[in-house]
Amino acid sequence: EMELTKIYSCSRNTVRRALTLLSDEAFLQPIHGRGVRVIWQKKPSEVIGSLEGLESFQEYAHRNNLVPETNVIVFEHVPCTDDISHQTGFKAGEELIHIIRIRKLDGSSRQIDNDYLLASAVGNLTIADASTSIYAYLENTLHMKILKSKRTISVELATEEDQQHLELGDFNCVAVVESHSFNSKGVMFGFTQTRSHPETFCYKVISKR
């Protein structure tokens, strides 16, 4: 602790709080009477997602030092049918915006996003917004507070569309994450099904006993 206070010109209390945060995130483990041990380090080749927070594809790519690219292949206004309602949780008859995007990392297609957005909640969303970041548009232009997302994670056999867009090679399956997103008013404004290439689907969580 004394060495760290000298390096960073801070108090011992600040160092202790920082060590506690790193311990909570499983970077460090305090050992009574022996100091602190580093117990986890990121492998340089890993692309790691986050299950604990809400981040956009752009944020996810930048955090992993990758170049993001998005191609919008579907952008349409549709009524919520009974089938769509069953899949997404929106009420039948509501106007939705349906968007399908191919997501690339460093030039390789790694993700298909199939979005349904509540039209009344997302203002004048455009294809240009969808090709960069829908979250950025909602938060910075509409000043929406995105509060939470419920997620279901599964593995499915790859479809013809997956094979067409994701460069799966010898892989015969994809990771599927379905998300229901809510704003601060309690309104579900978005449903997203994300189908990911196995090579870039990696999440780490901290489990405690």
PDB file of C-alpha atoms in Angstrom:
ATOM      1  CA  GLU A   1       0.000   0.000   0.000  1.00  0.00           C
ATOM      2  CA  MET A   2       2.802   2.423   0.853  1.00  0.00           C
ATOM      3  CA  GLU A   3       4.414   1.816  -2.538  1.00  0.00           C
ATOM      4  CA  LEU A   4       1.142   2.480  -4.358  1.00  0.00           C
ATOM      5  CA  THR A   5       0.511   5.703  -2.434  1.00  0.00           C
ATOM      6  CA  LYS A   6       3.909   6.967  -3.609  1.00  0.00           C
ATOM      7  CA  ILE A   7       3.395   5.893  -7.230  1.00  0.00           C
ATOM      8  CA  TYR A   8      -0.069   7.454  -7.555  1.00  0.00           C
ATOM      9  CA  SER A   9       0.315  10.308  -5.027  1.00  0.00           C
ATOM     10  CA  CYS A  10      -2.819   9.339  -3.141  1.00  0.00           C
ATOM     11  CA  SER A  11      -3.852   8.383   0.372  1.00  0.00           C
ATOM     12  CA  ARG A  12      -3.788   4.852   1.808  1.00  0.00           C
ATOM     13  CA  ASN A  13      -7.560   5.016   2.106  1.00  0.00           C
ATOM     14  CA  THR A  14      -7.849   5.620  -1.652  1.00  0.00           C
ATOM     15  CA  VAL A  15      -5.534   2.678  -2.352  1.00  0.00           C
ATOM     16  CA  ARG A  16      -7.554   0.414  -0.064  1.00  0.00           C
ATOM     17  CA  ARG A  17     -10.808   1.368  -1.762  1.00  0.00           C
ATOM     18  CA  ALA A  18      -9.249   0.697  -5.165  1.00  0.00           C
ATOM     19  CA  LEU A  19      -7.984  -2.704  -4.013  1.00  0.00           C
ATOM     20  CA  THR A  20     -11.445  -3.532  -2.684  1.00  0.00           C
ATOM     21  CA  LEU A  21     -13.011  -2.691  -6.054  1.00  0.00           C
ATOM     22  CA  LEU A  22     -10.440  -4.821  -7.889  1.00  0.00           C
ATOM     23  CA  SER A  23     -11.091  -7.655  -5.456  1.00  0.00           C
ATOM     24  CA  ASP A  24     -14.849  -7.377  -6.035  1.00  0.00           C
ATOM     25  CA  GLU A  25     -14.205  -7.702  -9.785  1.00  0.00           C
ATOM     26  CA  ALA A  26     -12.025 -10.814  -9.203  1.00  0.00           C
ATOM     27  CA  PHE A  27      -8.801  -9.201 -10.362  1.00  0.00           C
ATOM     28  CA  LEU A  28      -7.246  -9.573  -6.906  1.00  0.00           C
ATOM     29  CA  GLN A  29      -7.621 -11.753  -3.838  1.00  0.00           C
ATOM     30  CA  PRO A  30      -6.559 -10.464  -0.408  1.00  0.00           C
ATOM     31  CA  ILE A  31      -4.801 -13.148   1.649  1.00  0.00           C
ATOM     32  CA  HIS A  32      -4.762 -12.508   5.381  1.00  0.00           C
ATOM     33  CA  GLY A  33      -1.249 -11.869   6.618  1.00  0.00           C
ATOM     34  CA  ARG A  34       0.288 -12.240   3.156  1.00  0.00           C
ATOM     35  CA  GLY A  35      -0.949  -9.248   1.184  1.00  0.00           C
ATOM     36  CA  VAL A  36      -2.797  -9.318  -2.125  1.00  0.00           C
ATOM     37  CA  ARG A  37      -2.461 -11.754  -5.019  1.00  0.00           C
ATOM     38  CA  VAL A  38      -3.400 -11.170  -8.673  1.00  0.00           C
ATOM     39  CA  ILE A  39      -5.769 -14.029  -9.544  1.00  0.00           C
ATOM     40  CA  TRP A  40      -7.042 -13.130 -13.025  1.00  0.00           C
ATOM     41  CA  GLN A  41      -5.619 -11.481 -16.097  1.00  0.00           C
ATOM     42  CA  LYS A  42      -7.267 -10.982 -19.442  1.00  0.00           C
ATOM     43  CA  LYS A  43      -5.895 -13.101 -22.249  1.00  0.00           C
ATOM     44  CA  PRO A  44      -4.876 -10.828 -25.147  1.00  0.00           C
ATOM     45  CA  SER A  45      -6.795 -12.894 -27.717  1.00  0.00           C
ATOM     46  CA  GLU A  46     -10.133 -12.900 -25.891  1.00  0.00           C
ATOM     47  CA  VAL A  47     -13.130 -10.840 -26.938  1.00  0.00           C
ATOM     48  CA  ILE A  48     -15.150 -10.489 -23.770  1.00  0.00           C
ATOM     49  CA  GLY A  49     -18.721  -9.281 -23.453  1.00  0.00           C
ATOM     50  CA  SER A  50     -20.506  -8.000 -20.391  1.00  0.00           C
ATOM     51  CA  LEU A  51     -23.592  -9.530 -18.821  1.00  0.00           C
ATOM     52  CA  GLU A  52     -23.733  -7.158 -15.871  1.00  0.00           C
ATOM     53  CA  GLY A  53     -24.159  -3.830 -17.644  1.00  0.00           C
ATOM     54  CA  LEU A  54     -25.815  -2.450 -20.748  1.00  0.00           C
ATOM     55  CA  GLU A  55     -23.409  -1.503 -23.503  1.00  0.00           C
ATOM     56  CA  SER A  56     -23.856  -0.845 -27.183  1.00  0.00           C
ATOM     57  CA  PHE A  57     -22.078  -2.810 -29.907  1.00  0.00           C
ATOM     58  CA  GLN A  58     -19.826   0.209 -30.487  1.00  0.00           C
ATOM     59  CA  GLU A  59     -18.871   0.320 -26.798  1.00  0.00           C
ATOM     60  CA  TYR A  60     -18.299  -3.441 -26.739  1.00  0.00           C
ATOM     61  CA  ALA A  61     -16.017  -3.250 -29.791  1.00  0.00           C
ATOM     62  CA  HIS A  62     -14.008  -0.289 -28.529  1.00  0.00           C
ATOM     63  CA  ARG A  63     -13.531  -1.911 -25.106  1.00  0.00           C
ATOM     64  CA  ASN A  64     -12.010  -4.919 -26.870  1.00  0.00           C
ATOM     65  CA  ASN A  65      -9.861  -2.748 -29.191  1.00  0.00           C
ATOM     66  CA  LEU A  66     -11.761  -3.862 -32.297  1.00  0.00           C
ATOM     67  CA  VAL A  67     -13.126  -1.871 -35.229  1.00  0.00           C
ATOM     68  CA  PRO A  68     -16.949  -2.085 -35.415  1.00  0.00           C
ATOM     69  CA  GLU A  69     -18.997  -1.977 -38.605  1.00  0.00           C
ATOM     70  CA  THR A  70     -22.752  -2.332 -39.062  1.00  0.00           C
ATOM     71  CA  ASN A  71     -24.725  -3.113 -42.215  1.00  0.00           C
ATOM     72  CA  VAL A  72     -28.492  -2.548 -42.011  1.00  0.00           C
ATOM     73  CA  ILE A  73     -30.248  -5.058 -44.283  1.00  0.00           C
ATOM     74  CA  VAL A  74     -33.839  -4.523 -43.056  1.00  0.00           C
ATOM     75  CA  PHE A  75     -35.468  -1.298 -41.809  1.00  0.00           C
ATOM     76  CA  GLU A  76     -39.267  -1.285 -41.897  1.00  0.00           C
ATOM     77  CA  HIS A  77     -42.365  -0.204 -39.989  1.00  0.00           C
ATOM     78  CA  VAL A  78     -44.592  -3.178 -39.197  1.00  0.00           C
ATOM     79  CA  PRO A  79     -47.714  -3.828 -37.106  1.00  0.00           C
ATOM     80  CA  CYS A  80     -47.225  -6.185 -34.189  1.00  0.00           C
ATOM     81  CA  THR A  81     -48.877  -9.440 -35.241  1.00  0.00           C
ATOM     82  CA  ASP A  82     -49.834 -12.226 -32.855  1.00  0.00           C
ATOM     83  CA  ASP A  83     -46.671 -14.130 -33.797  1.00  0.00           C
ATOM     84  CA  ILE A  84     -44.447 -11.097 -33.218  1.00  0.00           C
ATOM     85  CA  SER A  85     -46.264 -10.388 -29.954  1.00  0.00           C
ATOM     86  CA  HIS A  86     -45.600 -13.940 -28.757  1.00  0.00           C
ATOM     87  CA  GLN A  87     -41.905 -13.626 -29.615  1.00  0.00           C
ATOM     88  CA  THR A  88     -41.258 -10.105 -28.338  1.00  0.00           C
ATOM     89  CA  GLY A  89     -43.809  -9.310 -25.640  1.00  0.00           C
ATOM     90  CA  PHE A  90     -45.199  -6.243 -27.422  1.00  0.00           C
ATOM     91  CA  LYS A  91     -48.975  -5.911 -27.630  1.00  0.00           C
ATOM     92  CA  ALA A  92     -50.607  -7.049 -30.858  1.00  0.00           C
ATOM     93  CA  GLY A  93     -51.521  -4.058 -33.023  1.00  0.00           C
ATOM     94  CA  GLU A  94     -48.749  -1.753 -31.795  1.00  0.00           C
ATOM     95  CA  GLU A  95     -46.605  -0.098 -34.456  1.00  0.00           C
ATOM     96  CA  LEU A  96     -43.039  -1.391 -34.417  1.00  0.00           C
ATOM     97  CA  ILE A  97     -39.825  -0.695 -36.277  1.00  0.00           C
ATOM     98  CA  HIS A  98     -38.166  -3.904 -37.450  1.00  0.00           C
ATOM     99  CA  ILE A  99     -34.420  -3.769 -38.040  1.00  0.00           C
ATOM    100  CA  ILE A 100     -31.939  -6.477 -39.011  1.00  0.00           C
ATOM    101  CA  ARG A 101     -28.248  -5.610 -38.781  1.00  0.00           C
ATOM    102  CA  ILE A 102     -25.085  -7.515 -39.623  1.00  0.00           C
ATOM    103  CA  ARG A 103     -22.361  -6.622 -37.142  1.00  0.00           C
ATOM    104  CA  LYS A 104     -18.686  -6.863 -38.042  1.00  0.00           C
ATOM    105  CA  LEU A 105     -15.539  -6.791 -35.919  1.00  0.00           C
ATOM    106  CA  ASP A 106     -12.292  -5.961 -37.715  1.00  0.00           C
ATOM    107  CA  GLY A 107     -14.018  -6.715 -41.022  1.00  0.00           C
ATOM    108  CA  SER A 108     -15.414 -10.157 -40.093  1.00  0.00           C
ATOM    109  CA  SER A 109     -19.164 -10.730 -39.661  1.00  0.00           C
ATOM    110  CA  ARG A 110     -19.699 -11.859 -36.099  1.00  0.00           C
ATOM    111  CA  GLN A 111     -23.256 -11.003 -35.089  1.00  0.00           C
ATOM    112  CA  ILE A 112     -26.801 -10.674 -36.438  1.00  0.00           C
ATOM    113  CA  ASP A 113     -29.110  -8.325 -34.543  1.00  0.00           C
ATOM    114  CA  ASN A 114     -32.846  -8.700 -35.125  1.00  0.00           C
ATOM    115  CA  ASP A 115     -34.571  -5.739 -33.427  1.00  0.00           C
ATOM    116  CA  TYR A 116     -38.179  -4.775 -32.846  1.00  0.00           C
ATOM    117  CA  LEU A 117     -38.586  -1.260 -31.427  1.00  0.00           C
ATOM    118  CA  LEU A 118     -41.747   0.436 -30.180  1.00  0.00           C
ATOM    119  CA  ALA A 119     -42.267   3.166 -32.792  1.00  0.00           C
ATOM    120  CA  SER A 120     -43.950   5.560 -30.353  1.00  0.00           C
ATOM    121  CA  ALA A 121     -40.912   5.409 -28.044  1.00  0.00           C
ATOM    122  CA  VAL A 122     -38.041   5.886 -30.491  1.00  0.00           C
ATOM    123  CA  GLY A 123     -38.942   9.134 -32.261  1.00  0.00           C
ATOM    124  CA  ASN A 124     -37.606   9.689 -35.771  1.00  0.00           C
ATOM    125  CA  LEU A 125     -35.087   6.871 -35.747  1.00  0.00           C
ATOM    126  CA  THR A 126     -33.355   6.519 -39.126  1.00  0.00           C
ATOM    127  CA  ILE A 127     -31.302   3.914 -40.950  1.00  0.00           C
ATOM    128  CA  ALA A 128     -28.249   6.096 -40.288  1.00  0.00           C
ATOM    129  CA  ASP A 129     -28.914   5.902 -36.545  1.00  0.00           C
ATOM    130  CA  ALA A 130     -29.328   2.123 -36.758  1.00  0.00           C
ATOM    131  CA  SER A 131     -26.061   1.783 -38.669  1.00  0.00           C
ATOM    132  CA  THR A 132     -24.109   3.470 -35.872  1.00  0.00           C
ATOM    133  CA  SER A 133     -25.773   3.085 -32.464  1.00  0.00           C
ATOM    134  CA  ILE A 134     -29.460   3.020 -31.576  1.00  0.00           C
ATOM    135  CA  TYR A 135     -28.561   3.459 -27.906  1.00  0.00           C
ATOM    136  CA  ALA A 136     -26.570   6.614 -28.711  1.00  0.00           C
ATOM    137  CA  TYR A 137     -29.550   8.062 -30.595  1.00  0.00           C
ATOM    138  CA  LEU A 138     -31.998   7.227 -27.802  1.00  0.00           C
ATOM    139  CA  GLU A 139     -29.774   8.599 -25.049  1.00  0.00           C
ATOM    140  CA  ASN A 140     -28.169  11.602 -26.752  1.00  0.00           C
ATOM    141  CA  THR A 141     -30.969  12.782 -29.055  1.00  0.00           C
ATOM    142  CA  LEU A 142     -34.138  11.684 -27.259  1.00  0.00           C
ATOM    143  CA  HIS A 143     -32.524  11.863 -23.794  1.00  0.00           C
ATOM    144  CA  MET A 144     -34.088   8.524 -22.928  1.00  0.00           C
ATOM    145  CA  LYS A 145     -32.838   6.861 -19.759  1.00  0.00           C
ATOM    146  CA  ILE A 146     -32.300   3.193 -20.549  1.00  0.00           C
ATOM    147  CA  LEU A 147     -32.736   1.427 -17.253  1.00  0.00           C
ATOM    148  CA  LYS A 148     -32.569  -2.338 -17.591  1.00  0.00           C
ATOM    149  CA  SER A 149     -32.673  -5.341 -19.877  1.00  0.00           C
ATOM    150  CA  LYS A 150     -33.913  -8.886 -19.264  1.00  0.00           C
ATOM    151  CA  ARG A 151     -31.808 -11.445 -21.122  1.00  0.00           C
ATOM    152  CA  THR A 152     -32.162 -15.081 -22.070  1.00  0.00           C
ATOM    153  CA  ILE A 153     -29.074 -16.892 -23.365  1.00  0.00           C
ATOM    154  CA  SER A 154     -29.146 -20.143 -25.310  1.00  0.00           C
ATOM    155  CA  VAL A 155     -27.367 -22.080 -28.052  1.00  0.00           C
ATOM    156  CA  GLU A 156     -29.162 -23.006 -31.275  1.00  0.00           C
ATOM    157  CA  LEU A 157     -28.339 -24.845 -34.467  1.00  0.00           C
ATOM    158  CA  ALA A 158     -27.305 -22.389 -37.158  1.00  0.00           C
ATOM    159  CA  THR A 159     -29.949 -21.398 -39.682  1.00  0.00           C
ATOM    160  CA  GLU A 160     -29.370 -20.772 -43.378  1.00  0.00           C
ATOM    161  CA  GLU A 161     -29.315 -17.043 -42.615  1.00  0.00           C
ATOM    162  CA  ASP A 162     -26.636 -17.601 -39.953  1.00  0.00           C
ATOM    163  CA  GLN A 163     -24.538 -19.598 -42.405  1.00  0.00           C
ATOM    164  CA  GLN A 164     -24.990 -16.909 -45.042  1.00  0.00           C
ATOM    165  CA  HIS A 165     -23.967 -13.935 -42.914  1.00  0.00           C
ATOM    166  CA  LEU A 166     -21.663 -15.160 -40.127  1.00  0.00           C
ATOM    167  CA  GLU A 167     -18.843 -17.003 -41.919  1.00  0.00           C
ATOM    168  CA  LEU A 168     -19.331 -19.978 -39.585  1.00  0.00           C
ATOM    169  CA  GLY A 169     -17.015 -22.389 -41.376  1.00  0.00           C
ATOM    170  CA  ASP A 170     -17.084 -25.710 -39.489  1.00  0.00           C
ATOM    171  CA  PHE A 171     -19.325 -24.372 -36.708  1.00  0.00           C
ATOM    172  CA  ASN A 172     -22.920 -25.640 -36.801  1.00  0.00           C
ATOM    173  CA  CYS A 173     -24.374 -23.541 -33.982  1.00  0.00           C
ATOM    174  CA  VAL A 174     -24.652 -19.957 -32.763  1.00  0.00           C
ATOM    175  CA  ALA A 175     -25.121 -18.301 -29.388  1.00  0.00           C
ATOM    176  CA  VAL A 176     -28.491 -16.571 -29.070  1.00  0.00           C
ATOM    177  CA  VAL A 177     -29.241 -13.733 -26.652  1.00  0.00           C
ATOM    178  CA  GLU A 178     -32.788 -12.380 -26.435  1.00  0.00           C
ATOM    179  CA  SER A 179     -33.142  -9.033 -24.665  1.00  0.00           C
ATOM    180  CA  HIS A 180     -36.194  -7.066 -23.516  1.00  0.00           C
ATOM    181  CA  SER A 181     -35.121  -3.468 -22.826  1.00  0.00           C
ATOM    182  CA  PHE A 182     -36.925  -0.977 -20.574  1.00  0.00           C
ATOM    183  CA  ASN A 183     -36.591   2.768 -20.044  1.00  0.00           C
ATOM    184  CA  SER A 184     -36.913   4.729 -16.799  1.00  0.00           C
ATOM    185  CA  LYS A 185     -40.685   5.052 -17.306  1.00  0.00           C
ATOM    186  CA  GLY A 186     -41.068   1.281 -17.190  1.00  0.00           C
ATOM    187  CA  VAL A 187     -41.867   1.089 -20.910  1.00  0.00           C
ATOM    188  CA  MET A 188     -40.465  -1.838 -22.877  1.00  0.00           C
ATOM    189  CA  PHE A 189     -39.117  -0.005 -25.919  1.00  0.00           C
ATOM    190  CA  GLY A 190     -37.084  -2.753 -27.547  1.00  0.00           C
ATOM    191  CA  PHE A 191     -36.688  -6.462 -28.167  1.00  0.00           C
ATOM    192  CA  THR A 192     -33.452  -7.765 -29.664  1.00  0.00           C
ATOM    193  CA  GLN A 193     -32.416 -11.230 -30.701  1.00  0.00           C
ATOM    194  CA  THR A 194     -28.653 -11.376 -31.178  1.00  0.00           C
ATOM    195  CA  ARG A 195     -27.142 -14.383 -32.944  1.00  0.00           C
ATOM    196  CA  SER A 196     -23.380 -14.537 -32.385  1.00  0.00           C
ATOM    197  CA  HIS A 197     -20.464 -16.394 -33.934  1.00  0.00           C
ATOM    198  CA  PRO A 198     -19.032 -18.861 -31.354  1.00  0.00           C
ATOM    199  CA  GLU A 199     -15.509 -17.451 -31.722  1.00  0.00           C
ATOM    200  CA  THR A 200     -16.506 -14.071 -30.295  1.00  0.00           C
ATOM    201  CA  PHE A 201     -19.124 -15.164 -27.782  1.00  0.00           C
ATOM    202  CA  CYS A 202     -17.278 -15.057 -24.465  1.00  0.00           C
ATOM    203  CA  TYR A 203     -18.658 -13.761 -21.176  1.00  0.00           C
ATOM    204  CA  LYS A 204     -17.097 -13.823 -17.741  1.00  0.00           C
ATOM    205  CA  VAL A 205     -19.046 -13.420 -14.527  1.00  0.00           C
ATOM    206  CA  ILE A 206     -18.034 -13.514 -10.890  1.00  0.00           C
ATOM    207  CA  SER A 207     -19.591 -16.214  -8.724  1.00  0.00           C
ATOM    208  CA  LYS A 208     -19.221 -16.230  -4.954  1.00  0.00           C
ATOM    209  CA  ARG A 209     -20.015 -18.893  -2.399  1.00  0.00           C
TER     210      ARG A 209
END
